[in-house]
């Protein structure tokens, strides 16, 4: 999984761009965790616990839901969990779903979170 972090010095916003198939993970980092060091530490702690002890941990956010197991980390838009009565053309739904769901290994998520944490500490306020 490739990623690039940036900070916009004009409005002091942070951005995370991830490789194809992991776009939702980048949006989750920015929209759900942002620069909240305490919440990043909370996710890292729970991730480490799940990796060592097994089980499952879930975190529901404003836009995305994170599900952690020993085998995988799944980020998906809450809208996909809720379902919708609106009909969306198949090709549009597939494109939407690709940007709304990301799956990776727990070790990859740990590496990503630690890199994000380091980036926002270095370039944050």
Coordinates of N, CA and C in Angstrom, one line a residue:
X1 N 0.9 -1.2 0.0 CA 0.0 0.0 0.0 C 0.9 1.2 0.0
X2 N 0.7 2.1 -1.0 CA 1.5 3.3 -1.1 C 0.6 4.5 -0.6
X3 N 1.3 5.4 0.0 CA 0.6 6.6 0.5 C 1.5 7.8 0.5
X4 N 0.8 9.0 0.5 CA 1.5 10.2 0.5 C 0.7 11.2 1.4
X5 N 1.4 11.8 2.3 CA 0.7 12.8 3.2 C 1.1 14.2 2.8
X6 N 0.2 15.1 2.9 CA 0.5 16.5 2.6 C -0.2 17.4 3.6
X7 N 0.4 18.6 3.7 CA -0.3 19.7 4.6 C -0.4 20.9 3.7
X8 N -1.6 21.4 3.6 CA -1.8 22.7 2.9 C -1.5 23.8 3.9
X9 N -0.5 24.6 3.6 CA -0.1 25.7 4.5 C -1.0 26.9 4.4
X10 N -1.8 27.0 3.4 CA -2.7 28.1 3.3 C -3.9 28.0 4.3
X11 N -4.4 26.8 4.4 CA -5.6 26.6 5.4 C -5.2 25.6 6.5
X12 N -4.0 25.2 6.6 CA -3.5 24.3 7.6 C -4.2 23.0 7.7
X13 N -4.7 22.5 6.5 CA -5.4 21.2 6.4 C -4.4 20.1 6.1
X14 N -4.7 18.9 6.5 CA -3.9 17.7 6.2 C -4.6 16.8 5.2
X15 N -3.9 16.2 4.3 CA -4.4 15.3 3.3 C -3.6 14.0 3.2
X16 N -4.3 12.9 3.0 CA -3.7 11.6 2.8 C -4.2 11.0 1.5
X17 N -3.3 10.7 0.6 CA -3.7 10.0 -0.6 C -3.0 8.6 -0.6
X18 N -3.9 7.6 -0.8 CA -3.4 6.2 -0.8 C -3.6 5.6 -2.1
X19 N -2.9 4.5 -2.4 CA -3.0 3.8 -3.6 C -4.4 3.3 -3.9
X20 N -4.6 3.0 -5.2 CA -5.9 2.5 -5.6 C -6.3 1.3 -4.8
X21 N -7.6 1.3 -4.4 CA -8.1 0.3 -3.6 C -8.1 0.6 -2.1
X22 N -7.3 1.7 -1.8 CA -7.2 2.1 -0.4 C -7.6 3.5 -0.1
X23 N -8.3 4.1 -1.1 CA -8.7 5.5 -1.0 C -9.6 5.7 0.2
X24 N -10.5 4.8 0.6 CA -11.3 5.0 1.8 C -10.5 5.1 3.0
X25 N -9.4 4.4 3.1 CA -8.5 4.4 4.2 C -7.9 5.8 4.4
X26 N -7.5 6.5 3.3 CA -7.0 7.8 3.3 C -8.1 8.8 3.8
X27 N -9.3 8.7 3.3 CA -10.4 9.5 3.7 C -10.7 9.3 5.2
X28 N -10.6 8.1 5.7 CA -10.8 7.7 7.1 C -9.8 8.4 8.0
X29 N -8.5 8.4 7.6 CA -7.5 9.0 8.3 C -7.8 10.5 8.5
X30 N -8.1 11.2 7.4 CA -8.3 12.6 7.5 C -9.7 13.0 8.2
X31 N -10.8 12.3 7.8 CA -12.1 12.6 8.2 C -12.4 12.2 9.7
X32 N -11.9 11.0 10.0 CA -12.2 10.4 11.3 C -11.2 10.7 12.4
X33 N -9.9 10.6 12.0 CA -8.8 10.7 13.0 C -8.2 12.1 13.0
X34 N -8.0 12.6 11.8 CA -7.4 14.0 11.6 C -6.1 14.1 12.4
X35 N -6.1 15.2 13.2 CA -4.9 15.4 14.0 C -5.1 15.1 15.5
X36 N -6.1 14.3 15.8 CA -6.5 14.0 17.2 C -5.5 12.9 17.7
X37 N -4.4 13.3 18.3 CA -3.4 12.4 18.8 C -3.9 11.4 19.7
X38 N -4.8 11.8 20.6 CA -5.4 10.8 21.6 C -6.2 9.7 20.9
X39 N -6.9 10.1 19.8 CA -7.7 9.1 19.1 C -6.8 8.1 18.3
X40 N -5.8 8.7 17.7 CA -4.8 7.9 17.0 C -4.2 6.9 18.0
X41 N -3.8 7.3 19.1 CA -3.2 6.4 20.2 C -4.2 5.3 20.6
X42 N -5.5 5.7 20.7 CA -6.6 4.8 21.0 C -6.7 3.7 20.0
X43 N -6.7 4.1 18.7 CA -6.8 3.1 17.6 C -5.6 2.2 17.6
X44 N -4.4 2.8 17.8 CA -3.1 2.0 17.8 C -3.1 1.0 18.9
X45 N -3.6 1.4 20.1 CA -3.6 0.5 21.3 C -4.6 -0.7 21.0
X46 N -5.8 -0.4 20.5 CA -6.7 -1.4 20.2 C -6.3 -2.3 19.1
X47 N -5.6 -1.8 18.1 CA -5.1 -2.6 17.0 C -4.0 -3.5 17.5
X48 N -3.2 -3.0 18.4 CA -2.1 -3.9 19.0 C -2.8 -5.0 19.8
X49 N -3.8 -4.7 20.6 CA -4.5 -5.7 21.4 C -5.1 -6.8 20.6
X50 N -5.8 -6.4 19.5 CA -6.4 -7.4 18.6 C -5.3 -8.2 17.9
X51 N -4.2 -7.6 17.5 CA -3.2 -8.4 16.8 C -2.6 -9.4 17.8
X52 N -2.4 -9.1 19.1 CA -1.8 -10.0 20.0 C -2.8 -11.0 20.7
X53 N -4.0 -10.5 20.9 CA -4.9 -11.4 21.7 C -6.1 -11.9 20.9
X54 N -6.2 -11.4 19.7 CA -7.4 -11.9 18.8 C -8.6 -11.1 19.1
X55 N -9.7 -11.6 18.7 CA -11.0 -10.9 18.9 C -11.2 -9.9 17.8
X56 N -12.1 -9.0 18.1 CA -12.5 -8.0 17.1 C -12.7 -6.7 17.8
X57 N -12.4 -5.6 17.1 CA -12.7 -4.2 17.7 C -13.3 -3.4 16.6
X58 N -14.3 -2.6 16.9 CA -15.0 -1.8 16.0 C -15.0 -0.3 16.5
X59 N -14.9 0.6 15.5 CA -15.0 2.0 15.8 C -15.9 2.6 14.8
X60 N -17.0 3.2 15.2 CA -17.9 3.9 14.3 C -17.6 5.3 14.4
X61 N -17.5 6.0 13.2 CA -17.2 7.4 13.1 C -18.4 8.1 12.5
X62 N -18.1 9.4 12.1 CA -19.1 10.2 11.5 C -19.4 9.7 10.1
X63 N -18.4 9.3 9.4 CA -18.5 8.9 8.0 C -18.2 7.5 7.7
X64 N -17.2 7.0 8.5 CA -16.6 5.6 8.2 C -16.7 4.8 9.5
X65 N -16.7 3.4 9.2 CA -16.6 2.4 10.3 C -15.4 1.6 10.1
X66 N -14.7 1.4 11.2 CA -13.4 0.6 11.2 C -13.7 -0.7 11.9
X67 N -13.4 -1.8 11.3 CA -13.5 -3.2 12.0 C -12.1 -3.8 11.9
X68 N -11.6 -4.2 13.1 CA -10.3 -4.8 13.2 C -10.4 -6.3 13.7
X69 N -9.7 -7.2 13.0 CA -9.5 -8.5 13.4 C -8.0 -8.9 13.3
X70 N -7.6 -10.0 13.7 CA -6.2 -10.4 13.6 C -5.8 -10.6 12.1
X71 N -6.8 -10.8 11.3 CA -6.5 -11.1 9.9 C -6.6 -9.8 9.0
X72 N -7.5 -8.9 9.4 CA -7.7 -7.7 8.5 C -8.2 -6.5 9.2
X73 N -8.0 -5.4 8.5 CA -8.6 -4.1 8.9 C -9.5 -3.6 7.8
X74 N -10.8 -3.4 8.1 CA -11.7 -3.0 7.1 C -12.3 -1.7 7.5
X75 N -12.2 -0.8 6.5 CA -12.8 0.6 6.6 C -13.9 0.7 5.6
X76 N -15.1 1.1 6.0 CA -16.1 1.2 5.0 C -17.1 2.4 5.4
X77 N -17.6 3.0 4.4 CA -18.5 4.1 4.6 C -19.7 3.6 5.4
X78 N -20.2 4.4 6.3 CA -21.4 4.1 7.1 C -22.6 3.9 6.2
X79 N -22.6 4.6 5.1 CA -23.8 4.5 4.2 C -23.9 3.1 3.6
X80 N -22.8 2.4 3.4 CA -22.8 1.0 3.0 C -23.4 0.1 4.0
X81 N -23.1 0.4 5.3 CA -23.7 -0.4 6.4 C -25.2 -0.2 6.5
X82 N -25.6 1.0 6.3 CA -27.0 1.3 6.5 C -27.9 0.8 5.4
X83 N -27.3 0.7 4.2 CA -28.1 0.4 3.0 C -29.0 1.6 2.6
X84 N -29.5 1.6 1.5 CA -30.3 2.7 1.0 C -31.4 2.2 0.1
X85 N -32.5 2.9 0.1 CA -33.6 2.6 -0.8 C -33.4 3.2 -2.2
X86 N -32.5 4.1 -2.3 CA -32.3 4.8 -3.6 C -31.6 3.8 -4.6
X87 N -32.1 3.9 -5.8 CA -31.5 3.0 -6.8 C -30.4 3.8 -7.5
X88 N -29.2 3.1 -7.6 CA -28.1 3.7 -8.2 C -27.7 2.8 -9.3
X89 N -27.4 3.4 -10.5 CA -26.9 2.5 -11.6 C -25.7 1.7 -11.2
X90 N -25.7 0.4 -11.6 CA -24.6 -0.5 -11.2 C -23.2 0.0 -11.3
X91 N -22.9 0.6 -12.5 CA -21.5 1.2 -12.7 C -21.2 2.3 -11.7
X92 N -22.2 3.2 -11.4 CA -22.0 4.2 -10.5 C -21.8 3.7 -9.1
X93 N -22.6 2.7 -8.7 CA -22.5 2.1 -7.4 C -21.1 1.4 -7.2
X94 N -20.6 0.7 -8.2 CA -19.3 0.1 -8.2 C -18.2 1.1 -8.0
X95 N -18.2 2.2 -8.7 CA -17.2 3.3 -8.5 C -17.3 3.8 -7.1
X96 N -18.6 4.1 -6.6 CA -18.8 4.6 -5.3 C -18.2 3.6 -4.2
X97 N -18.5 2.3 -4.4 CA -18.1 1.3 -3.4 C -16.6 1.2 -3.4
X98 N -15.9 1.3 -4.5 CA -14.4 1.3 -4.5 C -13.8 2.4 -3.7
X99 N -14.4 3.6 -3.7 CA -13.9 4.7 -2.9 C -14.4 4.7 -1.5
X100 N -15.3 3.7 -1.1 CA -15.9 3.7 0.2 C -15.5 2.5 1.0
X101 N -14.7 1.6 0.5 CA -14.3 0.4 1.2 C -12.8 0.2 1.0
X102 N -12.1 0.0 2.1 CA -10.7 -0.4 2.0 C -10.4 -1.6 2.9
X103 N -9.6 -2.5 2.5 CA -9.2 -3.6 3.3 C -7.7 -3.8 3.2
X104 N -7.1 -4.0 4.4 CA -5.7 -4.2 4.4 C -5.4 -5.1 5.7
X105 N -4.1 -5.5 5.8 CA -3.7 -6.3 6.9 C -3.5 -5.4 8.1
X106 N -3.6 -6.0 9.3 CA -3.4 -5.1 10.5 C -2.0 -4.5 10.6
X107 N -1.0 -5.2 10.1 CA 0.4 -4.7 10.2 C 0.5 -3.5 9.3
X108 N -0.2 -3.5 8.1 CA -0.1 -2.4 7.2 C -0.8 -1.2 7.8
X109 N -2.0 -1.5 8.5 CA -2.7 -0.3 9.1 C -1.8 0.3 10.2
X110 N -1.1 -0.6 11.0 CA -0.2 -0.1 12.0 C 0.9 0.8 11.4
X111 N 1.5 0.4 10.4 CA 2.5 1.2 9.7 C 2.0 2.5 9.2
X112 N 0.8 2.5 8.6 CA 0.1 3.7 8.1 C -0.2 4.6 9.2
X113 N -0.8 4.1 10.3 CA -1.1 5.0 11.5 C 0.1 5.6 12.1
X114 N 1.2 4.9 12.2 CA 2.4 5.4 12.8 C 3.0 6.5 11.9
X115 N 3.0 6.2 10.6 CA 3.5 7.2 9.7 C 2.6 8.5 9.7
X116 N 1.3 8.4 9.8 CA 0.4 9.5 9.9 C 0.7 10.3 11.2
X117 N 0.8 9.6 12.3 CA 1.0 10.2 13.6 C 2.4 11.0 13.5
X118 N 3.4 10.4 13.0 CA 4.7 11.1 12.8 C 4.5 12.3 12.0
X119 N 3.8 12.2 10.9 CA 3.6 13.4 9.9 C 2.9 14.5 10.6
X120 N 1.8 14.2 11.3 CA 1.1 15.4 11.9 C 1.8 15.9 13.1
X121 N 2.6 15.1 13.8 CA 3.4 15.7 14.9 C 4.5 16.6 14.3
X122 N 5.1 16.2 13.2 CA 6.2 17.0 12.6 C 5.7 18.3 12.0
X123 N 4.5 18.2 11.3 CA 4.0 19.4 10.6 C 2.8 20.0 11.2
X124 N 2.3 19.5 12.3 CA 1.1 20.1 12.9 C 1.4 21.4 13.7
X125 N 0.3 21.8 14.2 CA 0.4 23.1 15.0 C 1.2 23.0 16.2

